[in-house]
Amino acid sequence: MNISNRVLWITRTGIMIALLIVSQAVTAPMGNQFITGSLVNLMLFVSTMMFGLPSGLAVAIISPFFASLFGIGPAFPIIIPFIGLGNAALVVVWHFIANNRDNIVYRVIGVIAGAVAKFAVLYVGIVMVVAPLILELPPQAPIYVMFSFPQLITALIGGAIALVIYPILKKAVGEKRD
């Protein structure tokens, strides 16, 4: 990758991270996990679809740390790495199933599989391990619900929106991948 391509990659990835953080900052005060989560997942899918796996991974892993720095992240800092891993699982699974395939069937399967992968990582990591064993939270704590099926639903919604807008974005920006 030459210097101008590196600068372009950094710029595009930085823009996606900024868009993700701004969307979190704007929607988090609404208190609606389905709106904020769907937008986050939309940005993860779009980053990967438009700019490739390295960009998608960077957005997936860096964004929860920045969100926490700006005060819009999770209440328990220990779960931040798990959110990054869940986001990364979504991006990687989508990439390996649907990348460079113009067939909508592969893209839909990629969205579903990516959403399930993210859900699984977050559910096992946070709901089954961190919340009960490390944080010692009671079963009625909101974290158990937040990191269970709403994660699957918001990932599916974000992926569906990404599939709809991807052709428009591809045409507007051009399909320049890393």
CSV table of N, CA and C in Angstrom, one decimal, residues 32-171:
chain,number,residue,atom,x,y,z
A,32,ASN,N,-32.8,4.5,23.8
A,32,ASN,CA,-33.3,3.4,23.0
A,32,ASN,C,-32.2,2.6,22.4
A,33,GLN,N,-32.0,1.4,23.0
A,33,GLN,CA,-30.9,0.5,22.5
A,33,GLN,C,-31.1,0.1,21.1
A,34,PHE,N,-32.3,0.0,20.6
A,34,PHE,CA,-32.6,-0.5,19.3
A,34,PHE,C,-32.2,0.6,18.2
A,35,ILE,N,-32.4,1.9,18.6
A,35,ILE,CA,-31.9,2.9,17.6
A,35,ILE,C,-30.4,3.0,17.6
A,36,THR,N,-29.8,3.2,18.8
A,36,THR,CA,-28.4,3.3,18.9
A,36,THR,C,-27.7,2.1,18.3
A,37,GLY,N,-28.1,0.9,18.8
A,37,GLY,CA,-27.4,-0.3,18.4
A,37,GLY,C,-27.5,-0.6,16.9
A,38,SER,N,-28.7,-0.3,16.3
A,38,SER,CA,-28.9,-0.5,14.9
A,38,SER,C,-27.9,0.4,14.1
A,39,LEU,N,-27.8,1.7,14.6
A,39,LEU,CA,-26.9,2.6,13.9
A,39,LEU,C,-25.4,2.2,14.0
A,40,VAL,N,-25.0,1.7,15.2
A,40,VAL,CA,-23.7,1.2,15.3
A,40,VAL,C,-23.4,0.1,14.4
A,41,ASN,N,-24.3,-0.9,14.4
A,41,ASN,CA,-24.1,-2.0,13.5
A,41,ASN,C,-24.2,-1.7,12.0
A,42,LEU,N,-25.0,-0.7,11.7
A,42,LEU,CA,-25.0,-0.2,10.3
A,42,LEU,C,-23.6,0.3,9.9
A,43,MET,N,-23.0,1.1,10.8
A,43,MET,CA,-21.7,1.7,10.5
A,43,MET,C,-20.6,0.5,10.4
A,44,LEU,N,-20.7,-0.5,11.2
A,44,LEU,CA,-19.8,-1.6,11.1
A,44,LEU,C,-19.9,-2.3,9.8
A,45,PHE,N,-21.1,-2.6,9.4
A,45,PHE,CA,-21.3,-3.2,8.1
A,45,PHE,C,-20.9,-2.3,6.9
A,46,VAL,N,-21.2,-1.1,7.0
A,46,VAL,CA,-20.9,-0.2,5.9
A,46,VAL,C,-19.4,0.0,5.8
A,47,SER,N,-18.7,0.1,6.9
A,47,SER,CA,-17.2,0.3,6.9
A,47,SER,C,-16.6,-0.9,6.2
A,48,THR,N,-17.1,-2.1,6.5
A,48,THR,CA,-16.5,-3.3,5.9
A,48,THR,C,-16.9,-3.4,4.4
A,49,MET,N,-18.1,-3.2,4.1
A,49,MET,CA,-18.6,-3.3,2.7
A,49,MET,C,-17.9,-2.3,1.8
A,50,MET,N,-17.8,-1.1,2.3
A,50,MET,CA,-17.2,0.0,1.5
A,50,MET,C,-15.7,0.0,1.4
A,51,PHE,N,-15.0,-0.3,2.5
A,51,PHE,CA,-13.6,0.0,2.6
A,51,PHE,C,-12.8,-1.2,3.0
A,52,GLY,N,-13.4,-2.4,3.2
A,52,GLY,CA,-12.7,-3.6,3.4
A,52,GLY,C,-12.6,-4.0,4.8
A,53,LEU,N,-12.0,-5.2,5.0
A,53,LEU,CA,-11.9,-5.8,6.4
A,53,LEU,C,-11.0,-5.0,7.3
A,54,PRO,N,-9.9,-4.5,6.9
A,54,PRO,CA,-9.1,-3.7,7.8
A,54,PRO,C,-9.8,-2.5,8.4
A,55,SER,N,-10.5,-1.8,7.5
A,55,SER,CA,-11.3,-0.6,8.0
A,55,SER,C,-12.4,-1.1,8.9
A,56,GLY,N,-13.1,-2.1,8.5
A,56,GLY,CA,-14.2,-2.6,9.4
A,56,GLY,C,-13.7,-3.0,10.8
A,57,LEU,N,-12.6,-3.7,10.8
A,57,LEU,CA,-12.0,-4.2,12.1
A,57,LEU,C,-11.6,-3.0,12.9
A,58,ALA,N,-11.0,-2.0,12.3
A,58,ALA,CA,-10.5,-0.8,13.0
A,58,ALA,C,-11.7,-0.1,13.7
A,59,VAL,N,-12.8,0.1,12.9
A,59,VAL,CA,-14.0,0.7,13.5
A,59,VAL,C,-14.6,-0.1,14.6
A,60,ALA,N,-14.6,-1.5,14.3
A,60,ALA,CA,-15.2,-2.4,15.3
A,60,ALA,C,-14.5,-2.4,16.6
A,61,ILE,N,-13.2,-2.4,16.6
A,61,ILE,CA,-12.4,-2.5,17.8
A,61,ILE,C,-12.2,-1.2,18.5
A,62,ILE,N,-12.0,-0.1,17.8
A,62,ILE,CA,-11.7,1.2,18.4
A,62,ILE,C,-12.9,1.9,18.9
A,63,SER,N,-14.0,1.8,18.2
A,63,SER,CA,-15.2,2.6,18.6
A,63,SER,C,-15.7,2.4,20.0
A,64,PRO,N,-15.7,1.2,20.6
A,64,PRO,CA,-16.2,1.1,22.0
A,64,PRO,C,-15.3,1.8,23.0
A,65,PHE,N,-14.0,1.9,22.7
A,65,PHE,CA,-13.0,2.6,23.5
A,65,PHE,C,-13.3,4.1,23.5
A,66,PHE,N,-13.5,4.6,22.2
A,66,PHE,CA,-13.8,6.1,22.1
A,66,PHE,C,-15.1,6.4,22.7
A,67,ALA,N,-16.1,5.6,22.5
A,67,ALA,CA,-17.4,5.8,23.1
A,67,ALA,C,-17.3,5.9,24.6
A,68,SER,N,-16.5,5.1,25.2
A,68,SER,CA,-16.3,5.1,26.6
A,68,SER,C,-15.6,6.4,27.1
A,69,LEU,N,-14.6,6.8,26.3
A,69,LEU,CA,-13.9,8.1,26.6
A,69,LEU,C,-14.8,9.3,26.5
A,70,PHE,N,-15.8,9.2,25.6
A,70,PHE,CA,-16.7,10.4,25.5
A,70,PHE,C,-17.9,10.2,26.4
A,71,GLY,N,-17.9,9.2,27.3
A,71,GLY,CA,-19.0,9.1,28.2
A,71,GLY,C,-20.3,8.5,27.7
A,72,ILE,N,-20.2,7.8,26.5
A,72,ILE,CA,-21.4,7.2,25.9
A,72,ILE,C,-21.2,5.7,25.9
A,73,GLY,N,-20.2,5.2,26.5
A,73,GLY,CA,-19.9,3.7,26.5
A,73,GLY,C,-20.7,3.1,27.6
A,74,PRO,N,-20.3,1.8,27.9
A,74,PRO,CA,-21.0,1.0,28.9
A,74,PRO,C,-20.6,1.5,30.3
A,75,ALA,N,-21.5,1.1,31.2
A,75,ALA,CA,-21.3,1.5,32.6
A,75,ALA,C,-20.1,0.8,33.3
A,76,PHE,N,-19.8,-0.4,32.8
A,76,PHE,CA,-18.7,-1.2,33.3
A,76,PHE,C,-17.6,-1.3,32.3
A,77,PRO,N,-16.5,-0.6,32.5
A,77,PRO,CA,-15.4,-0.6,31.6
A,77,PRO,C,-14.8,-2.0,31.2
A,78,ILE,N,-15.0,-3.0,32.1
A,78,ILE,CA,-14.5,-4.3,31.8
A,78,ILE,C,-15.2,-4.9,30.6
A,79,ILE,N,-16.4,-4.5,30.2
A,79,ILE,CA,-17.0,-5.1,29.1
A,79,ILE,C,-16.6,-4.4,27.7
A,80,ILE,N,-15.9,-3.3,27.8
A,80,ILE,CA,-15.5,-2.7,26.5
A,80,ILE,C,-14.8,-3.6,25.6
A,81,PRO,N,-13.8,-4.4,26.0
A,81,PRO,CA,-13.1,-5.3,25.1
A,81,PRO,C,-14.0,-6.3,24.5
A,82,PHE,N,-15.0,-6.8,25.3
A,82,PHE,CA,-16.0,-7.7,24.8
A,82,PHE,C,-16.8,-7.1,23.7
A,83,ILE,N,-17.2,-5.9,23.8
A,83,ILE,CA,-18.0,-5.2,22.8
A,83,ILE,C,-17.1,-5.1,21.5
A,84,GLY,N,-15.8,-4.7,21.7
A,84,GLY,CA,-14.9,-4.7,20.5
A,84,GLY,C,-14.8,-6.1,19.8
A,85,LEU,N,-14.7,-7.1,20.6
A,85,LEU,CA,-14.7,-8.5,20.1
A,85,LEU,C,-16.0,-8.9,19.4
A,86,GLY,N,-17.1,-8.5,20.0
A,86,GLY,CA,-18.4,-8.8,19.3
A,86,GLY,C,-18.5,-8.1,18.0
A,87,ASN,N,-18.1,-6.8,18.0
A,87,ASN,CA,-18.1,-6.0,16.8
A,87,ASN,C,-17.2,-6.7,15.7
A,88,ALA,N,-16.0,-7.1,16.2
A,88,ALA,CA,-15.0,-7.7,15.2
A,88,ALA,C,-15.6,-9.0,14.7
A,89,ALA,N,-16.3,-9.8,15.5
A,89,ALA,CA,-16.9,-11.0,15.0
A,89,ALA,C,-17.9,-10.7,13.9
A,90,LEU,N,-18.7,-9.7,14.1
A,90,LEU,CA,-19.7,-9.4,13.1
A,90,LEU,C,-19.0,-9.0,11.7
A,91,VAL,N,-18.0,-8.2,11.8
A,91,VAL,CA,-17.2,-7.7,10.6
A,91,VAL,C,-16.5,-8.9,9.9
A,92,VAL,N,-15.8,-9.7,10.7
A,92,VAL,CA,-15.0,-10.8,10.1
A,92,VAL,C,-15.9,-11.8,9.5
A,93,VAL,N,-17.0,-12.2,10.1
A,93,VAL,CA,-17.9,-13.2,9.6
A,93,VAL,C,-18.5,-12.7,8.3
A,94,TRP,N,-19.0,-11.4,8.3
A,94,TRP,CA,-19.6,-10.9,7.1
A,94,TRP,C,-18.6,-10.9,6.0
A,95,HIS,N,-17.4,-10.4,6.3
A,95,HIS,CA,-16.3,-10.4,5.3
A,95,HIS,C,-16.1,-11.7,4.6
A,96,PHE,N,-15.9,-12.7,5.4
A,96,PHE,CA,-15.6,-14.0,4.8
A,96,PHE,C,-16.7,-14.7,4.1
A,97,ILE,N,-17.9,-14.3,4.4
A,97,ILE,CA,-19.1,-14.9,3.7
A,97,ILE,C,-19.4,-14.1,2.5
A,98,ALA,N,-19.4,-12.8,2.6
A,98,ALA,CA,-20.0,-11.9,1.5
A,98,ALA,C,-19.0,-11.0,0.8
A,99,ASN,N,-17.8,-10.9,1.2
A,99,ASN,CA,-16.9,-10.0,0.6
A,99,ASN,C,-16.7,-10.4,-0.9
A,100,ASN,N,-16.7,-9.3,-1.7
A,100,ASN,CA,-16.4,-9.5,-3.2
A,100,ASN,C,-17.5,-10.4,-3.9
A,101,ARG,N,-18.6,-10.5,-3.3
A,101,ARG,CA,-19.7,-11.3,-3.9
A,101,ARG,C,-20.9,-10.3,-4.2
A,102,ASP,N,-21.2,-10.1,-5.4
A,102,ASP,CA,-22.3,-9.2,-5.7
A,102,ASP,C,-23.7,-10.0,-5.6
A,103,ASN,N,-23.7,-11.2,-5.2
A,103,ASN,CA,-24.9,-12.0,-5.0
A,103,ASN,C,-25.5,-11.6,-3.7
A,104,ILE,N,-26.8,-11.1,-3.8
A,104,ILE,CA,-27.5,-10.7,-2.6
A,104,ILE,C,-27.7,-11.8,-1.6
A,105,VAL,N,-27.8,-13.0,-2.1
A,105,VAL,CA,-28.0,-14.2,-1.1
A,105,VAL,C,-26.8,-14.3,-0.2
A,106,TYR,N,-25.6,-14.2,-0.7
A,106,TYR,CA,-24.4,-14.2,0.1
A,106,TYR,C,-24.3,-13.1,1.1
A,107,ARG,N,-24.8,-11.9,0.6
A,107,ARG,CA,-24.8,-10.7,1.5
A,107,ARG,C,-25.8,-10.9,2.6
A,108,VAL,N,-26.9,-11.4,2.3
A,108,VAL,CA,-27.9,-11.6,3.4
A,108,VAL,C,-27.5,-12.7,4.4
A,109,ILE,N,-26.9,-13.8,3.9
A,109,ILE,CA,-26.4,-14.8,4.7
A,109,ILE,C,-25.3,-14.2,5.6
A,110,GLY,N,-24.4,-13.4,5.0
A,110,GLY,CA,-23.3,-12.7,5.7
A,110,GLY,C,-23.9,-11.8,6.9
A,111,VAL,N,-24.9,-11.1,6.6
A,111,VAL,CA,-25.5,-10.3,7.6
A,111,VAL,C,-26.1,-11.1,8.8
A,112,ILE,N,-26.8,-12.2,8.4
A,112,ILE,CA,-27.4,-13.0,9.4
A,112,ILE,C,-26.3,-13.7,10.3
A,113,ALA,N,-25.3,-14.3,9.6
A,113,ALA,CA,-24.2,-15.0,10.3
A,113,ALA,C,-23.4,-14.0,11.1
A,114,GLY,N,-23.1,-12.8,10.6
A,114,GLY,CA,-22.4,-11.8,11.4
A,114,GLY,C,-23.1,-11.4,12.6
A,115,ALA,N,-24.5,-11.2,12.5
A,115,ALA,CA,-25.3,-10.8,13.6
A,115,ALA,C,-25.3,-11.9,14.7
A,116,VAL,N,-25.4,-13.2,14.2
A,116,VAL,CA,-25.4,-14.3,15.2
A,116,VAL,C,-24.0,-14.4,15.9
A,117,ALA,N,-22.9,-14.2,15.1
A,117,ALA,CA,-21.6,-14.2,15.7
A,117,ALA,C,-21.4,-13.1,16.8
A,118,LYS,N,-21.9,-11.9,16.5
A,118,LYS,CA,-21.8,-10.8,17.4
A,118,LYS,C,-22.6,-11.2,18.7
A,119,PHE,N,-23.8,-11.6,18.5
A,119,PHE,CA,-24.7,-12.0,19.6
A,119,PHE,C,-24.0,-13.0,20.4
A,120,ALA,N,-23.5,-14.1,19.8
A,120,ALA,CA,-22.8,-15.2,20.6
A,120,ALA,C,-21.6,-14.7,21.4
A,121,VAL,N,-20.8,-13.9,20.8
A,121,VAL,CA,-19.6,-13.4,21.5
A,121,VAL,C,-20.1,-12.5,22.7
A,122,LEU,N,-21.0,-11.6,22.5
A,122,LEU,CA,-21.5,-10.8,23.6
A,122,LEU,C,-22.2,-11.6,24.7
A,123,TYR,N,-23.1,-12.5,24.2
A,123,TYR,CA,-23.8,-13.3,25.2
A,123,TYR,C,-22.9,-14.2,26.1
A,124,VAL,N,-22.0,-14.9,25.4
A,124,VAL,CA,-21.1,-15.7,26.2
A,124,VAL,C,-20.2,-14.9,27.1
A,125,GLY,N,-19.6,-13.9,26.4
A,125,GLY,CA,-18.6,-13.1,27.2
A,125,GLY,C,-19.2,-12.3,28.3
A,126,ILE,N,-20.3,-11.6,28.0
A,126,ILE,CA,-20.8,-10.7,29.0
A,126,ILE,C,-21.9,-11.3,29.9
A,127,VAL,N,-22.9,-11.9,29.3
A,127,VAL,CA,-24.0,-12.5,30.0
A,127,VAL,C,-23.6,-13.7,30.8
A,128,MET,N,-22.8,-14.6,30.2
A,128,MET,CA,-22.5,-15.8,30.9
A,128,MET,C,-21.2,-15.8,31.8
A,129,VAL,N,-20.3,-14.9,31.4
A,129,VAL,CA,-19.0,-14.8,32.2
A,129,VAL,C,-18.9,-13.6,33.0
A,130,VAL,N,-18.8,-12.4,32.3
A,130,VAL,CA,-18.4,-11.2,33.0
A,130,VAL,C,-19.5,-10.8,34.1
A,131,ALA,N,-20.8,-10.7,33.7
A,131,ALA,CA,-21.8,-10.2,34.6
A,131,ALA,C,-21.9,-11.1,35.8
A,132,PRO,N,-22.1,-12.4,35.7
A,132,PRO,CA,-22.3,-13.2,36.9
A,132,PRO,C,-21.0,-13.5,37.6
A,133,LEU,N,-19.9,-13.8,36.9
A,133,LEU,CA,-18.7,-14.3,37.6
A,133,LEU,C,-17.7,-13.2,38.0
A,134,ILE,N,-17.6,-12.1,37.2
A,134,ILE,CA,-16.6,-11.1,37.5
A,134,ILE,C,-17.3,-9.9,38.2
A,135,LEU,N,-18.4,-9.4,37.6
A,135,LEU,CA,-19.1,-8.3,38.3
A,135,LEU,C,-20.0,-8.8,39.4
A,136,GLU,N,-20.3,-10.1,39.4
A,136,GLU,CA,-21.2,-10.6,40.4
A,136,GLU,C,-22.6,-9.9,40.5
A,137,LEU,N,-23.1,-9.6,39.3
A,137,LEU,CA,-24.4,-9.0,39.3
A,137,LEU,C,-25.6,-9.9,39.4
A,138,PRO,N,-26.7,-9.5,40.0
A,138,PRO,CA,-27.8,-10.4,40.2
A,138,PRO,C,-28.5,-10.6,38.8
A,139,PRO,N,-29.2,-11.7,38.6
A,139,PRO,CA,-29.8,-12.1,37.4
A,139,PRO,C,-30.8,-11.0,36.8
A,140,GLN,N,-31.3,-10.2,37.7
A,140,GLN,CA,-32.3,-9.2,37.2
A,140,GLN,C,-31.6,-7.9,36.7
A,141,ALA,N,-30.3,-7.8,36.8
A,141,ALA,CA,-29.6,-6.6,36.4
A,141,ALA,C,-29.8,-6.4,34.9
A,142,PRO,N,-30.0,-5.1,34.5
A,142,PRO,CA,-30.3,-4.8,33.1
A,142,PRO,C,-29.2,-5.3,32.1
A,143,ILE,N,-28.0,-5.4,32.5
A,143,ILE,CA,-26.9,-5.9,31.6
A,143,ILE,C,-27.3,-7.2,30.9
A,144,TYR,N,-28.0,-8.1,31.6
A,144,TYR,CA,-28.3,-9.4,31.1
A,144,TYR,C,-29.2,-9.3,29.9
A,145,VAL,N,-30.1,-8.3,29.9
A,145,VAL,CA,-31.0,-8.1,28.8
A,145,VAL,C,-30.3,-7.4,27.7
A,146,MET,N,-29.6,-6.3,28.1
A,146,MET,CA,-28.9,-5.5,27.1
A,146,MET,C,-28.0,-6.3,26.1
A,147,PHE,N,-27.3,-7.3,26.7
A,147,PHE,CA,-26.3,-8.0,25.9
A,147,PHE,C,-26.8,-9.4,25.5
A,148,SER,N,-28.2,-9.5,25.4
A,148,SER,CA,-28.7,-10.8,24.9
A,148,SER,C,-29.4,-10.5,23.6
A,149,PHE,N,-30.6,-10.9,23.4
A,149,PHE,CA,-31.3,-10.8,22.1
A,149,PHE,C,-31.4,-9.4,21.5
A,150,PRO,N,-31.4,-8.3,22.2
A,150,PRO,CA,-31.4,-7.0,21.5
A,150,PRO,C,-30.2,-6.9,20.6
A,151,GLN,N,-29.1,-7.5,21.0
A,151,GLN,CA,-27.8,-7.4,20.2
A,151,GLN,C,-28.0,-8.1,18.9
A,152,LEU,N,-28.7,-9.2,18.8
A,152,LEU,CA,-29.0,-9.9,17.6
A,152,LEU,C,-30.0,-9.1,16.7
A,153,ILE,N,-31.0,-8.5,17.3
A,153,ILE,CA,-32.0,-7.7,16.6
A,153,ILE,C,-31.3,-6.5,16.0
A,154,THR,N,-30.6,-5.8,16.8
A,154,THR,CA,-30.0,-4.5,16.3
A,154,THR,C,-28.9,-4.8,15.2
A,155,ALA,N,-28.2,-5.9,15.3
A,155,ALA,CA,-27.3,-6.3,14.3
A,155,ALA,C,-28.0,-6.6,13.0
A,156,LEU,N,-29.1,-7.3,13.1
A,156,LEU,CA,-29.9,-7.6,11.9
A,156,LEU,C,-30.5,-6.4,11.3
A,157,ILE,N,-31.0,-5.5,12.1
A,157,ILE,CA,-31.5,-4.2,11.5
A,157,ILE,C,-30.4,-3.4,10.9
A,158,GLY,N,-29.3,-3.2,11.5
A,158,GLY,CA,-28.2,-2.5,10.9
A,158,GLY,C,-27.7,-3.1,9.6
A,159,GLY,N,-27.7,-4.4,9.6
A,159,GLY,CA,-27.3,-5.2,8.4
A,159,GLY,C,-28.3,-5.0,7.3
A,160,ALA,N,-29.5,-5.0,7.6
A,160,ALA,CA,-30.6,-4.9,6.6
A,160,ALA,C,-30.5,-3.5,6.0
A,161,ILE,N,-30.3,-2.5,6.8
A,161,ILE,CA,-30.2,-1.1,6.3
A,161,ILE,C,-29.0,-1.0,5.4
A,162,ALA,N,-27.9,-1.6,5.9
A,162,ALA,CA,-26.6,-1.5,5.1
A,162,ALA,C,-26.8,-2.1,3.7
A,163,LEU,N,-27.5,-3.3,3.7
A,163,LEU,CA,-27.8,-3.9,2.4
A,163,LEU,C,-28.6,-3.0,1.4
A,164,VAL,N,-29.5,-2.3,2.0
A,164,VAL,CA,-30.3,-1.4,1.2
A,164,VAL,C,-29.5,-0.2,0.7
A,165,ILE,N,-28.7,0.4,1.6
A,165,ILE,CA,-28.0,1.7,1.2
A,165,ILE,C,-26.7,1.4,0.5
A,166,TYR,N,-26.1,0.2,0.6
A,166,TYR,CA,-24.8,-0.1,0.0
A,166,TYR,C,-24.7,0.2,-1.5
A,167,PRO,N,-25.7,-0.2,-2.3
A,167,PRO,CA,-25.6,0.2,-3.7
A,167,PRO,C,-25.5,1.7,-4.0
A,168,ILE,N,-26.2,2.4,-3.2
A,168,ILE,CA,-26.2,3.9,-3.3
A,168,ILE,C,-24.9,4.5,-2.9
A,169,LEU,N,-24.4,4.0,-1.8
A,169,LEU,CA,-23.0,4.5,-1.3
A,169,LEU,C,-21.9,4.0,-2.3
A,170,LYS,N,-22.0,2.8,-2.8
A,170,LYS,CA,-21.0,2.3,-3.7
A,170,LYS,C,-20.9,3.2,-4.9
A,171,LYS,N,-22.1,3.6,-5.4
A,171,LYS,CA,-22.1,4.4,-6.6
A,171,LYS,C,-21.6,5.8,-6.3
